[in-house]
Coordinates of C-alpha atoms in Angstrom, one line a residue:
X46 CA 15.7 -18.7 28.8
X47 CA 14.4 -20.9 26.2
X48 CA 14.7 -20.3 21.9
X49 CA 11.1 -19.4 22.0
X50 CA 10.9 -16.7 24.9
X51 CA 14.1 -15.2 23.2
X52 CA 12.3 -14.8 20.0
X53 CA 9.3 -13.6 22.0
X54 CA 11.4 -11.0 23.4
X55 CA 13.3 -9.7 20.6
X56 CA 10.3 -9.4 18.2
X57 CA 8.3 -8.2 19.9
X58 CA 11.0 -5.1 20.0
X59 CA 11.9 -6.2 16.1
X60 CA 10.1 -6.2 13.1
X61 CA 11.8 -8.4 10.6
X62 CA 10.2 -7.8 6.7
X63 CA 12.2 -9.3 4.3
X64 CA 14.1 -6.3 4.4
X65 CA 13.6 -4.2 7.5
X66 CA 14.1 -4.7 11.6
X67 CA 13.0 -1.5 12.9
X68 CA 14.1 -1.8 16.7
X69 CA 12.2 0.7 19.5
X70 CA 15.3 -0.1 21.6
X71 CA 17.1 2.5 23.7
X72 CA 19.6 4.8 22.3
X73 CA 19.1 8.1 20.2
X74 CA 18.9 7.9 16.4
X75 CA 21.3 10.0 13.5
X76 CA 21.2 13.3 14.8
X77 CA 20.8 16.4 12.3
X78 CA 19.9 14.6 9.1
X79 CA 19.8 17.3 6.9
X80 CA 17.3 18.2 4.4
X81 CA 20.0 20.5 2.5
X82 CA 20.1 19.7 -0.8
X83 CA 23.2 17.5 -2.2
X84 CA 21.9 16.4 -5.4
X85 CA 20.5 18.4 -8.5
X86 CA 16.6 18.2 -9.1
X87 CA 14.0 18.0 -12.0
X88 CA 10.6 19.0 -13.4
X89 CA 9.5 16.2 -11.7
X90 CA 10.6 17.1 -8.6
X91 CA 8.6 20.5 -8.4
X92 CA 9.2 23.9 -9.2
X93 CA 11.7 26.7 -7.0
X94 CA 8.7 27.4 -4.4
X95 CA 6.1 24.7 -5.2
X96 CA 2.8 24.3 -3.0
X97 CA 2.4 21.0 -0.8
X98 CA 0.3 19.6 -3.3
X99 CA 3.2 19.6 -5.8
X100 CA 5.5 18.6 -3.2
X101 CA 3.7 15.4 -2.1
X102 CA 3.4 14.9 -6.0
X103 CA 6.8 14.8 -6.5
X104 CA 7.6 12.5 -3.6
X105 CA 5.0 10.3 -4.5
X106 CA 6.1 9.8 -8.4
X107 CA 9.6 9.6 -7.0
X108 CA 8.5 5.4 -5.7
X109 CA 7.7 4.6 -9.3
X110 CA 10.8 3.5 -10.3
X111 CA 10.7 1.2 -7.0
X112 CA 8.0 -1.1 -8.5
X113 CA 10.3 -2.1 -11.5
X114 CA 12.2 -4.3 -8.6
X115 CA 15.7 -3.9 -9.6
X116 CA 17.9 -1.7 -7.1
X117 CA 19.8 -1.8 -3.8
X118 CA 18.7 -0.5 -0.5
X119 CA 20.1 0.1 2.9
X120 CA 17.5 0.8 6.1
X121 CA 19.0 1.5 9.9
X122 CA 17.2 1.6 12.9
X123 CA 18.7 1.8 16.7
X124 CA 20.9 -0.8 16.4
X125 CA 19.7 -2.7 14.1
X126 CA 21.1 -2.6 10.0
X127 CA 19.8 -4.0 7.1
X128 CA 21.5 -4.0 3.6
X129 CA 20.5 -5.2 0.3
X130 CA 19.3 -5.8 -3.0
X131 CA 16.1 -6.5 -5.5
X132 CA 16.6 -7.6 -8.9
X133 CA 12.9 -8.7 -10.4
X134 CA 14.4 -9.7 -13.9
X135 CA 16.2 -12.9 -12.1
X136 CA 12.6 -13.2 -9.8
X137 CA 15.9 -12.6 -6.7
X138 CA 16.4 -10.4 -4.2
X139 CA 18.5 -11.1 -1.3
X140 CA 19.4 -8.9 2.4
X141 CA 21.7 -8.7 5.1
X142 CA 20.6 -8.1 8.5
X143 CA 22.3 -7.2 11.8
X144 CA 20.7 -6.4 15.2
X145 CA 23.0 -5.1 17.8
X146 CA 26.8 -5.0 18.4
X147 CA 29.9 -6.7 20.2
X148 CA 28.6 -4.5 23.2
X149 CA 24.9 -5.3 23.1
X150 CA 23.8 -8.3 25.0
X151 CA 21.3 -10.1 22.0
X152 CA 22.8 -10.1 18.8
X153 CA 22.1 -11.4 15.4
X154 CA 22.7 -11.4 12.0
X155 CA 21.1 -13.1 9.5
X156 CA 21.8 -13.2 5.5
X157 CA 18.4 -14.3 3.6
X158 CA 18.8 -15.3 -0.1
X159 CA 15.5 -15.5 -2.6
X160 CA 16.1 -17.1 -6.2
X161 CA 12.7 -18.2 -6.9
X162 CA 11.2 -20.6 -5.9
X163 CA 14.1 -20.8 -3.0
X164 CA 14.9 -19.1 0.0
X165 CA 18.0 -19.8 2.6
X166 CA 18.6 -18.1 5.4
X167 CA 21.9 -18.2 7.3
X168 CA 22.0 -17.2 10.8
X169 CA 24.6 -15.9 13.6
X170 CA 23.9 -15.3 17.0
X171 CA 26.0 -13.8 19.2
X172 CA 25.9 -12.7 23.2
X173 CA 23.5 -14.2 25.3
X174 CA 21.6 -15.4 22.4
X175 CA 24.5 -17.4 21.0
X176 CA 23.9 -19.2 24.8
X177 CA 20.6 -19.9 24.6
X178 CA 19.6 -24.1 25.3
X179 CA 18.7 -25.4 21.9
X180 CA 20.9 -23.1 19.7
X181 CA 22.9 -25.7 18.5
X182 CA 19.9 -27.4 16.7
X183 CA 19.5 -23.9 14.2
X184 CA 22.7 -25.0 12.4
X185 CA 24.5 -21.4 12.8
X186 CA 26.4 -20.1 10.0
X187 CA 24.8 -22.9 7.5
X188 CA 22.2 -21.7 4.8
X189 CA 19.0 -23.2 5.7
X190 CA 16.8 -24.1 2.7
X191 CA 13.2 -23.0 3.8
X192 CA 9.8 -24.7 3.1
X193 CA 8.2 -22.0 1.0
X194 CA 4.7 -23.5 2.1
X195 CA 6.0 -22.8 6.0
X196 CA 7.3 -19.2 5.2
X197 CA 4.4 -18.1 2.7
X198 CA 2.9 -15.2 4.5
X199 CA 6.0 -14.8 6.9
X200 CA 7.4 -11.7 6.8
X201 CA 10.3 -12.5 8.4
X202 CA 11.8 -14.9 6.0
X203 CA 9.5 -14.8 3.7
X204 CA 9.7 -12.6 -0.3
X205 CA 6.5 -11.4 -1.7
X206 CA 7.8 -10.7 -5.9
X207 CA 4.1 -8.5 -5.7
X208 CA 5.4 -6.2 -3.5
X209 CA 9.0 -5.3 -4.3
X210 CA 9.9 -2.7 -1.8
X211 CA 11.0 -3.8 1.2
X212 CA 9.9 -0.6 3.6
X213 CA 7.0 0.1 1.4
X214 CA 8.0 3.9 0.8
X215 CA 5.0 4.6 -1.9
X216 CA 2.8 3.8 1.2
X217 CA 4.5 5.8 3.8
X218 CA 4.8 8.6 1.0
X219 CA 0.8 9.1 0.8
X220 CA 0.6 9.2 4.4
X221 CA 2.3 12.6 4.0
X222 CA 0.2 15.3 5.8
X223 CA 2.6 18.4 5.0
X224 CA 5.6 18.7 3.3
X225 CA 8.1 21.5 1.6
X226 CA 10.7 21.6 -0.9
X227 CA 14.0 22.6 1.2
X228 CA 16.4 22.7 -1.7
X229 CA 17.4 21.2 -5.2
X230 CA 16.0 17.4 -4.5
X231 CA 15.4 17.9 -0.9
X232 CA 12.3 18.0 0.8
X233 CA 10.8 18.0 4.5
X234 CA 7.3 18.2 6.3
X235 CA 5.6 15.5 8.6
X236 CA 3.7 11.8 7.5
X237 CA 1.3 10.0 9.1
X238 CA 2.8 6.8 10.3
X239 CA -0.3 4.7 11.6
X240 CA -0.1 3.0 8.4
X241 CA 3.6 2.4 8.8
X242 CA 3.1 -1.0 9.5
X243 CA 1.4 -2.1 6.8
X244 CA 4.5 -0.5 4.6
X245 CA 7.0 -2.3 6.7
X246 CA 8.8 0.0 7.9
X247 CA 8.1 0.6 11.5
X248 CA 7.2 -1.8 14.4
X249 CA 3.2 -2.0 15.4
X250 CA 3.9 -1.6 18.9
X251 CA 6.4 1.6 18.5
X252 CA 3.5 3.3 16.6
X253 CA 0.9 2.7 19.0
X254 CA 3.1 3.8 21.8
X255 CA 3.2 7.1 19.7
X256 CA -0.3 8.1 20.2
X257 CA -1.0 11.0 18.8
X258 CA 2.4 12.0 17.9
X259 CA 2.4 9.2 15.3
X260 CA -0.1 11.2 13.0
X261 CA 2.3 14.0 12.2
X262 CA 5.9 12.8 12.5
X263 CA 8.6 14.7 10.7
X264 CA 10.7 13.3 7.9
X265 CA 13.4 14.5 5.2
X266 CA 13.3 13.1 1.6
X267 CA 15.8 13.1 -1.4
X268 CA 15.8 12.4 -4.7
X269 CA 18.3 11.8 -7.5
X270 CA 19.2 13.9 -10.7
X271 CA 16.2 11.4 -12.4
X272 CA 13.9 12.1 -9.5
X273 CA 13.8 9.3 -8.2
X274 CA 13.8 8.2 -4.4
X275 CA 17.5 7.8 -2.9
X276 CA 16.7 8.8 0.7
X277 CA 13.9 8.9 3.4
X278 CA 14.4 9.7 7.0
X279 CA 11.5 9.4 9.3
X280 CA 12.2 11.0 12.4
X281 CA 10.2 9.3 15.3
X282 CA 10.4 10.9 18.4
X283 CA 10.3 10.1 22.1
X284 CA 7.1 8.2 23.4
X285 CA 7.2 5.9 27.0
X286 CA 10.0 3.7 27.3
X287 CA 11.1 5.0 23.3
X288 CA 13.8 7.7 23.2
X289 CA 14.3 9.4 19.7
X290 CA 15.5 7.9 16.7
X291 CA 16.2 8.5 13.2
X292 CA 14.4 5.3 10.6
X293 CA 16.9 6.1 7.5
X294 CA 16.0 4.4 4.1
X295 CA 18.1 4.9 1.3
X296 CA 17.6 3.1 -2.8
X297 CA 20.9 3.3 -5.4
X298 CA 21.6 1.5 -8.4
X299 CA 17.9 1.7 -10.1
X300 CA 18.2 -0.6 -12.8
X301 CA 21.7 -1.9 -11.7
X302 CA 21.1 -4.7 -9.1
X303 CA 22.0 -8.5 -10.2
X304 CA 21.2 -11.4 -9.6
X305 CA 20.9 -12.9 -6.4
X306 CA 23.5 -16.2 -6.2
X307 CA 23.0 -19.6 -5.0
X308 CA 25.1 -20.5 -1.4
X309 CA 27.3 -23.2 -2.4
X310 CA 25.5 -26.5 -2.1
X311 CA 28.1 -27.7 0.5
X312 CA 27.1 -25.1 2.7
X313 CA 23.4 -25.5 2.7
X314 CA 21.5 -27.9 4.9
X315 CA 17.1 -28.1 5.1
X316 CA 15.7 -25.9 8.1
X317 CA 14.7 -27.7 11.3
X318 CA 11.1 -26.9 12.7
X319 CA 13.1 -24.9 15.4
X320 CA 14.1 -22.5 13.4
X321 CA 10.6 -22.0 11.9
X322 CA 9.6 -21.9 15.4
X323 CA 12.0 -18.9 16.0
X324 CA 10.6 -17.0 13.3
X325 CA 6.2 -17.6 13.9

């Protein structure tokens, strides 16, 4: 197996955003997220028995805060993780990715860094990936400084400061086809993912192997004491090869991110055209 047919195999199962791999692996998702409520709610987040309308309303003013870029966020998928943090004062945002475990046989982790106008990625590769020919050359656990003009457009390594969210919740939140207020905060119904892709959050190919299914898929929501988005579970079910699983996105610390930092400069080394070859 060669660098590139590895890549070609594992995204085209993974889709890396600057803040998202949302695998359609094997395995079954979090089982019973609930929709009870765990946090107090607001005018904003509708009234005791509120129609859909007002509902979808409140989710969809919950994602303002979002756009002001400065918070942290977590997203898991079938075994794949990603952790991080936005902070649009400093023009930074930086994530932490991992996809699979010590008993999976790909596995990978990568740490990107964006301080504009810089970006570094620094990538580990473990099980048969870390035995692929060629691996050597990708200077593992080194920052690579990337070409901005070879990752502009990229959303694998790639930042766009335009478009701050990294799973693109105010989209995913209009494609909300029904939806109910389950408790102080809480709220559940079913979204349309076919536009799930352009959000971010969800892999082209898993939502075309939905069919049908993909236009009413179930999800839990909840918001802060402010009303604000802290937690959106989109529960995609079964479909061919696909068995169920939970995509869980979660935002803290509105207004509390930092800075991204810097790797040390002894640590950092310029990107070799393999690893932009892993990536396209």
């Amino acid at each position: 197996m060669t660098i590139r047919r590895f890549s070609a195999a594992l995204f085209a199962v993974t889709l890396l955003t600057p803040a998202l791999a949302a695998c359609n692996g094997t395995g079954t998702g979090e089982a019973g997220v609930s929709a009870s409520p765990t946090v107090s709610g607001s005018a904003a987040a509708g009234s005791a028995s509120p129609g859909t309308g007002d509902a979808k309303q409140a989710l969809l003013n919950s994602t303002n805060e979002i756009r002001n870029g400065n918070f942290r966020f977590t997203m898991t998928g079938v075994g794949t993780t990603a952790e991080g943090q936005v902070h649009e004062p400093s023009q930074s945002a930086e994530m932490k990715l991992t996809i699979g475990d010590a008993s999976s046989d790909v596995q990978m982790k990568l740490d990107l860094v964006h301080l504009k106008p810089d970006s570094w990625v620094k990538l580990d590769l473990g099980g048969q990936a870390a035995t692929l020919p060629g691996v050597q050359s990708l200077n593992l656990g080194k920052y690579q400084h990337l070409d901005q003009s070879r990752i502009k457009g990229n959303r694998n390594l790639g930042f766009d400061f335009e478009e701050v969210d990294p799973a693109g919740s105010e989209v995913l939140t209009q494609g909300v086809t029904e939806v109910r207020r389950t408790g102080e905060g809480a709220y559940a119904g079913t979204i349309d993912v076919t536009k799930a892709a352009e959000a971010g959050s969800l892999n082209a190919e898993l939502i075309k192997a939905l069919g049908q299914q993909a236009r009413s898929v179930p999800f839990t929501a909840k918001l802060d004491p402010q009303a604000r988005l802290s937690e959106l579970v989109i529960q995609i079910p079964a479909s061919g090869q696909n068995k169920a699983q939970d995509i869980r996105i979660t935002y803290a610390d509105y207004g509390a991110a930092t800075a991204a930092q810097r790797p040390p400069a002894d640590h950092v080394v310029e990107a070799p055209n393999e690893l932009y070859n892993l990536f396209n």
